[in-house]
GROMACS .gro file of C-alpha atoms in nm:
model
  309
    1MET     CA    1   0.026   0.020  -0.013
    2GLY     CA    2   0.274   0.255   0.108
    3PHE     CA    3   0.442   0.245  -0.245
    4LEU     CA    4   0.105   0.299  -0.456
    5ALA     CA    5   0.005   0.537  -0.214
    6VAL     CA    6   0.366   0.730  -0.256
    7LEU     CA    7   0.274   0.640  -0.629
    8LEU     CA    8  -0.061   0.795  -0.683
    9ALA     CA    9  -0.007   1.070  -0.511
   10LEU     CA   10   0.342   1.170  -0.704
   11LEU     CA   11   0.101   1.162  -1.020
   12LEU     CA   12  -0.217   1.349  -0.904
   13GLU     CA   13   0.066   1.607  -0.766
   14GLN     CA   14   0.193   1.672  -1.139
   15ALA     CA   15  -0.171   1.648  -1.327
   16ARG     CA   16  -0.310   1.851  -1.037
   17PRO     CA   17  -0.070   2.050  -0.846
   18LEU     CA   18  -0.161   2.184  -0.467
   19ALA     CA   19  -0.231   2.554  -0.447
   20PHE     CA   20  -0.006   2.778  -0.219
   21ASP     CA   21  -0.326   2.883  -0.025
   22ASN     CA   22  -0.485   2.598  -0.023
   23PRO     CA   23  -0.723   2.550   0.283
   24VAL     CA   24  -0.480   2.235   0.431
   25HIS     CA   25  -0.111   2.442   0.447
   26ALA     CA   26  -0.306   2.738   0.566
   27GLY     CA   27  -0.491   2.537   0.841
   28LEU     CA   28  -0.174   2.395   0.954
   29ARG     CA   29  -0.018   2.796   0.923
   30SER     CA   30  -0.266   2.909   1.177
   31TRP     CA   31  -0.238   2.595   1.389
   32ALA     CA   32   0.133   2.675   1.443
   33ARG     CA   33   0.069   3.088   1.460
   34THR     CA   34  -0.136   2.999   1.772
   35VAL     CA   35   0.083   2.760   1.948
   36ARG     CA   36   0.337   3.035   1.949
   37ARG     CA   37   0.108   3.334   2.044
   38ASN     CA   38   0.000   3.102   2.324
   39LEU     CA   39   0.319   2.914   2.484
   40ASP     CA   40   0.613   3.116   2.399
   41ALA     CA   41   0.678   3.265   2.737
   42GLY     CA   42   1.042   3.238   2.665
   43GLN     CA   43   1.168   2.995   2.884
   44SER     CA   44   1.321   2.670   2.711
   45ALA     CA   45   1.101   2.421   2.814
   46HIS     CA   46   0.803   2.611   2.676
   47GLY     CA   47   0.997   2.648   2.331
   48TRP     CA   48   0.981   2.249   2.367
   49LEU     CA   49   0.661   2.223   2.474
   50ALA     CA   50   0.501   2.482   2.180
   51TRP     CA   51   0.714   2.245   1.920
   52LEU     CA   52   0.609   1.907   2.011
   53LEU     CA   53   0.253   2.054   2.044
   54ALA     CA   54   0.299   2.249   1.676
   55ALA     CA   55   0.495   1.920   1.497
   56GLY     CA   56   0.352   1.663   1.712
   57VAL     CA   57  -0.017   1.706   1.764
   58PRO     CA   58  -0.113   1.734   1.317
   59ALA     CA   59   0.079   1.444   1.280
   60LEU     CA   60  -0.087   1.193   1.597
   61VAL     CA   61  -0.400   1.319   1.421
   62VAL     CA   62  -0.331   1.166   1.120
   63MET     CA   63  -0.208   0.883   1.250
   64LEU     CA   64  -0.505   0.867   1.452
   65VAL     CA   65  -0.769   0.911   1.157
   66TYR     CA   66  -0.536   0.633   0.958
   67HIS     CA   67  -0.642   0.351   1.203
   68ALA     CA   68  -1.009   0.501   1.234
   69LEU     CA   69  -1.040   0.420   0.885
   70TRP     CA   70  -0.807   0.079   0.852
   71GLN     CA   71  -1.151  -0.043   1.090
   72PHE     CA   72  -1.355   0.001   0.842
   73SER     CA   73  -1.260  -0.016   0.533
   74VAL     CA   74  -0.847  -0.092   0.363
   75LEU     CA   75  -0.952   0.108   0.078
   76LEU     CA   76  -1.093   0.469   0.303
   77SER     CA   77  -0.755   0.427   0.474
   78PHE     CA   78  -0.563   0.369   0.163
   79ALA     CA   79  -0.723   0.671   0.011
   80TRP     CA   80  -0.625   0.912   0.342
   81VAL     CA   81  -0.276   0.778   0.297
   82VAL     CA   82  -0.300   0.984  -0.050
   83ALA     CA   83  -0.470   1.277   0.026
   84VAL     CA   84  -0.200   1.281   0.354
   85LEU     CA   85   0.106   1.270   0.058
   86TYR     CA   86  -0.037   1.488  -0.203
   87VAL     CA   87  -0.087   1.801   0.030
   88THR     CA   88   0.302   1.700   0.216
   89LEU     CA   89   0.486   1.534  -0.108
   90GLY     CA   90   0.581   1.652  -0.429
   91PHE     CA   91   0.728   1.888  -0.734
   92ARG     CA   92   0.469   2.135  -0.814
   93GLN     CA   93   0.522   2.281  -0.503
   94PHE     CA   94   0.832   2.461  -0.584
   95SER     CA   95   0.901   2.333  -0.917
   96HIS     CA   96   0.719   2.619  -1.105
   97HIS     CA   97   0.936   2.891  -0.958
   98PHE     CA   98   1.237   2.686  -1.124
   99SER     CA   99   1.051   2.655  -1.419
  100GLU     CA  100   0.988   3.014  -1.427
  101ILE     CA  101   1.381   3.109  -1.362
  102ARG     CA  102   1.536   2.870  -1.607
  103ARG     CA  103   1.227   2.990  -1.901
  104SER     CA  104   1.407   3.394  -1.809
  105LEU     CA  105   1.774   3.229  -1.851
  106ASP     CA  106   1.671   3.014  -2.184
  107GLU     CA  107   1.587   3.395  -2.328
  108GLY     CA  108   1.863   3.592  -2.210
  109ASN     CA  109   1.661   3.789  -1.979
  110ASP     CA  110   1.885   3.739  -1.658
  111ALA     CA  111   1.729   4.068  -1.478
  112GLN     CA  112   1.361   3.912  -1.488
  113ALA     CA  113   1.576   3.604  -1.368
  114ARG     CA  114   1.701   3.804  -1.088
  115GLU     CA  115   1.358   3.925  -1.010
  116GLN     CA  116   1.215   3.578  -0.978
  117LEU     CA  117   1.434   3.433  -0.777
  118ALA     CA  118   1.377   3.706  -0.531
  119GLN     CA  119   1.032   3.658  -0.507
  120TRP     CA  120   1.103   3.291  -0.487
  121LEU     CA  121   1.261   3.349  -0.180
  122ARG     CA  122   1.102   3.656  -0.059
  123VAL     CA  123   1.387   3.900  -0.055
  124GLN     CA  124   1.471   4.200  -0.244
  125PRO     CA  125   1.582   4.113  -0.591
  126SER     CA  126   1.966   4.208  -0.657
  127SER     CA  127   2.231   4.273  -0.924
  128LEU     CA  128   2.381   3.916  -0.941
  129PRO     CA  129   2.611   3.811  -1.162
  130ARG     CA  130   2.491   3.478  -1.417
  131ALA     CA  131   2.774   3.256  -1.200
  132GLU     CA  132   2.608   3.380  -0.943
  133LEU     CA  133   2.231   3.378  -0.965
  134LEU     CA  134   2.312   3.033  -1.128
  135ARG     CA  135   2.431   2.858  -0.839
  136GLN     CA  136   2.206   3.003  -0.626
  137VAL     CA  137   1.892   2.832  -0.843
  138ILE     CA  138   2.080   2.482  -0.856
  139GLU     CA  139   2.127   2.523  -0.429
  140HIS     CA  140   1.767   2.647  -0.374
  141SER     CA  141   1.618   2.359  -0.605
  142VAL     CA  142   1.791   2.103  -0.465
  143LEU     CA  143   1.726   2.214  -0.164
  144ALA     CA  144   1.335   2.199  -0.263
  145ALA     CA  145   1.322   1.907  -0.393
  146HIS     CA  146   1.468   1.732  -0.099
  147ARG     CA  147   1.236   1.891   0.135
  148HIS     CA  148   0.927   1.828  -0.016
  149VAL     CA  149   1.056   1.506  -0.187
  150PHE     CA  150   1.315   1.326  -0.065
  151GLY     CA  151   1.318   1.397   0.269
  152VAL     CA  152   0.924   1.349   0.310
  153LEU     CA  153   0.970   0.996   0.147
  154VAL     CA  154   1.198   0.916   0.404
  155CYS     CA  155   1.007   1.034   0.725
  156PHE     CA  156   0.703   0.844   0.549
  157VAL     CA  157   0.854   0.478   0.499
  158VAL     CA  158   1.003   0.498   0.851
  159PHE     CA  159   0.733   0.590   1.044
  160TRP     CA  160   0.558   0.341   0.784
  161ALA     CA  161   0.782   0.092   0.863
  162VAL     CA  162   0.662   0.109   1.253
  163GLY     CA  163   0.270   0.161   1.249
  164LEU     CA  164   0.223   0.446   1.262
  165GLY     CA  165   0.057   0.531   0.914
  166PRO     CA  166   0.158   0.882   0.679
  167ALA     CA  167   0.202   1.026   1.009
  168GLY     CA  168   0.587   1.100   0.932
  169ALA     CA  169   0.553   1.259   0.642
  170VAL     CA  170   0.320   1.532   0.862
  171PHE     CA  171   0.595   1.530   1.126
  172TYR     CA  172   0.869   1.608   0.875
  173ARG     CA  173   0.679   1.882   0.662
  174MET     CA  174   0.574   2.021   0.984
  175ALA     CA  175   0.922   2.036   1.144
  176GLU     CA  176   1.050   2.173   0.844
  177TYR     CA  177   0.827   2.486   0.860
  178LEU     CA  178   0.858   2.565   1.209
  179SER     CA  179   1.224   2.596   1.148
  180ARG     CA  180   1.195   2.828   0.903
  181ASN     CA  181   0.854   2.968   1.035
  182TRP     CA  182   1.009   3.080   1.419
  183ARG     CA  183   1.285   3.271   1.343
  184ALA     CA  184   1.359   3.630   1.444
  185ARG     CA  185   1.134   3.919   1.322
  186PRO     CA  186   1.154   4.272   1.365
  187ASP     CA  187   0.916   4.283   1.639
  188GLY     CA  188   1.092   4.067   1.841
  189THR     CA  189   0.923   3.702   1.816
  190PRO     CA  190   0.971   3.474   1.814
  191SER     CA  191   1.180   3.415   2.216
  192ALA     CA  192   1.518   3.308   2.161
  193ALA     CA  193   1.397   2.973   2.344
  194LEU     CA  194   1.142   2.878   2.092
  195GLN     CA  195   1.390   3.013   1.783
  196ASN     CA  196   1.669   2.763   1.910
  197ALA     CA  197   1.442   2.480   1.981
  198ALA     CA  198   1.271   2.441   1.606
  199ALA     CA  199   1.637   2.485   1.482
  200GLN     CA  200   1.805   2.224   1.698
  201ALA     CA  201   1.473   2.018   1.664
  202TRP     CA  202   1.482   2.050   1.252
  203ARG     CA  203   1.893   1.930   1.253
  204TRP     CA  204   1.764   1.581   1.440
  205VAL     CA  205   1.463   1.548   1.265
  206ASP     CA  206   1.669   1.594   0.901
  207HIS     CA  207   1.948   1.429   0.995
  208VAL     CA  208   1.893   1.095   0.823
  209PRO     CA  209   1.705   1.222   0.520
  210ALA     CA  210   1.938   1.469   0.419
  211ARG     CA  211   2.216   1.149   0.419
  212VAL     CA  212   1.948   0.969   0.238
  213THR     CA  213   1.938   1.238   0.014
  214ALA     CA  214   2.309   1.276  -0.064
  215MET     CA  215   2.333   0.902  -0.084
  216GLY     CA  216   2.087   0.873  -0.373
  217PHE     CA  217   2.251   1.169  -0.531
  218ALA     CA  218   2.563   1.049  -0.515
  219ILE     CA  219   2.436   0.694  -0.685
  220VAL     CA  220   2.279   0.800  -0.956
  221GLY     CA  221   2.563   1.119  -1.020
  222ASN     CA  222   2.944   1.115  -1.029
  223PHE     CA  223   2.935   0.867  -0.698
  224GLU     CA  224   3.368   0.932  -0.610
  225GLU     CA  225   3.296   1.276  -0.620
  226ALA     CA  226   2.961   1.308  -0.403
  227VAL     CA  227   3.051   1.100  -0.165
  228ALA     CA  228   3.453   1.251  -0.099
  229SER     CA  229   3.270   1.608  -0.133
  230TRP     CA  230   3.015   1.515   0.126
  231ARG     CA  231   3.247   1.346   0.383
  232GLY     CA  232   3.504   1.582   0.340
  233ASP     CA  233   3.364   1.939   0.220
  234ALA     CA  234   3.024   1.970   0.400
  235ALA     CA  235   3.111   2.229   0.640
  236ARG     CA  236   3.227   2.492   0.332
  237PHE     CA  237   2.904   2.458   0.156
  238ALA     CA  238   2.622   2.530   0.467
  239PRO     CA  239   2.588   2.471   0.806
  240GLY     CA  240   2.414   2.163   0.938
  241SER     CA  241   2.222   1.927   0.665
  242ASP     CA  242   2.203   2.135   0.409
  243GLY     CA  243   2.538   2.121   0.362
  244VAL     CA  244   2.559   1.729   0.298
  245VAL     CA  245   2.302   1.779   0.051
  246LEU     CA  246   2.458   2.042  -0.156
  247ALA     CA  247   2.826   1.897  -0.153
  248ALA     CA  248   2.660   1.542  -0.278
  249THR     CA  249   2.505   1.755  -0.567
  250SER     CA  250   2.837   1.939  -0.623
  251GLY     CA  251   3.040   1.631  -0.655
  252ALA     CA  252   2.731   1.459  -0.851
  253LEU     CA  253   2.700   1.720  -1.151
  254ASN     CA  254   3.076   1.807  -1.136
  255VAL     CA  255   2.944   2.192  -1.044
  256ARG     CA  256   3.067   2.467  -0.833
  257LEU     CA  257   2.829   2.568  -0.565
  258ILE     CA  258   3.118   2.728  -0.317
  259ALA     CA  259   3.282   3.018  -0.394
  260GLN     CA  260   3.652   3.046  -0.439
  261PRO     CA  261   3.825   3.219  -0.251
  262GLU     CA  262   3.931   3.589  -0.290
  263GLY     CA  263   4.307   3.587  -0.426
  264ALA     CA  264   4.400   3.240  -0.421
  265GLY     CA  265   4.643   3.113  -0.613
  266PRO     CA  266   4.565   2.753  -0.844
  267LEU     CA  267   4.343   2.487  -0.655
  268ASP     CA  268   4.431   2.075  -0.645
  269ASP     CA  269   4.190   1.950  -0.921
  270SER     CA  270   4.026   1.754  -0.552
  271ASP     CA  271   3.919   2.138  -0.398
  272PRO     CA  272   3.541   2.179  -0.486
  273ALA     CA  273   3.598   2.532  -0.557
  274ALA     CA  274   3.830   2.410  -0.819
  275ARG     CA  275   3.505   2.292  -1.024
  276PRO     CA  276   3.346   2.401  -1.334
  277GLN     CA  277   3.131   2.732  -1.266
  278PRO     CA  278   2.769   2.672  -1.307
  279GLN     CA  279   2.619   2.695  -1.652
  280LEU     CA  280   2.251   2.716  -1.804
  281ALA     CA  281   2.332   2.370  -1.911
  282HIS     CA  282   2.367   2.253  -1.541
  283LEU     CA  283   1.969   2.321  -1.470
  284GLY     CA  284   1.890   2.040  -1.688
  285SER     CA  285   2.149   1.839  -1.530
  286VAL     CA  286   1.993   1.888  -1.210
  287VAL     CA  287   1.632   1.786  -1.309
  288GLY     CA  288   1.772   1.491  -1.449
  289LEU     CA  289   1.974   1.425  -1.090
  290VAL     CA  290   1.648   1.469  -0.952
  291TRP     CA  291   1.429   1.271  -1.112
  292ARG     CA  292   1.709   0.971  -1.131
  293SER     CA  293   1.691   0.936  -0.776
  294VAL     CA  294   1.337   0.973  -0.750
  295VAL     CA  295   1.313   0.660  -0.974
  296LEU     CA  296   1.607   0.503  -0.788
  297TRP     CA  297   1.396   0.519  -0.464
  298MET     CA  298   1.069   0.430  -0.611
  299LEU     CA  299   1.241   0.133  -0.742
  300LEU     CA  300   1.395   0.026  -0.396
  301LEU     CA  301   1.021   0.126  -0.201
  302ALA     CA  302   0.900  -0.130  -0.447
  303LEU     CA  303   1.116  -0.421  -0.420
  304LEU     CA  304   1.082  -0.344  -0.033
  305THR     CA  305   0.713  -0.384  -0.068
  306LEU     CA  306   0.745  -0.733  -0.332
  307ALA     CA  307   0.978  -0.879  -0.030
  308ARG     CA  308   0.712  -0.803   0.220
  309PHE     CA  309   0.465  -0.985   0.045
   0.00000   0.00000   0.00000
């Protein structure tokens, strides 16, 4: 059932993508906002309690509904799993940004591509050089694919294997959302305790999924370069698990995703800063890398399902 649910959810999401302002995501954002306003008292214990409620309650509800439906009908429980995966798993929740930027770059309209990237990241447009623009597009696209697809898939499978239904998909997406939303704001909210709880919890939740994503990219890309980059240089790409995913991507595609130090002389070929600068063709390579990785993990999930039967 798990493999079929994932496959059907991906197909449905490709055919009819979920709008950004859909009522399910809006409801979960409202729930997180309510928890923060009522429980953020500035103490570490309050921060962890708020995070556990914000991330855990939706996952618990999803699990309880799944088991309740299972008592009445296998088809109803299967439909519930597909519905949960439909709102948590999929490329179309972010891929339109990538497609628009790629189209603008294909047309040579770098200024429009910069504006579209700024809209995606919700920042002010800047005058990035083309190579830096391409680097940021690749980085954010790969991280979005990890957080919307591979990370969700890993947590879904783990929770599913221990009998918790599709709760893992919701738990992962809520943990990721809270890590972004519960950051410092100009009005002084949320408290430092809440920010620390959300950031630390996300590091724990994403530790294994990020490495599964990196391993997938290594298998379907340049394995030796990806693994070497991941194991030796992850901290140079980004803090935490993001650095693992980006380092593996850089090695798998043989593309530079970190800046070469100013004034540095010739670099060793093994240095990730010595890899070729991002080019427009690398965007197509990113798409191929991600889809090959999807096929890889879907095949593995299918084999595990067959072995269980």
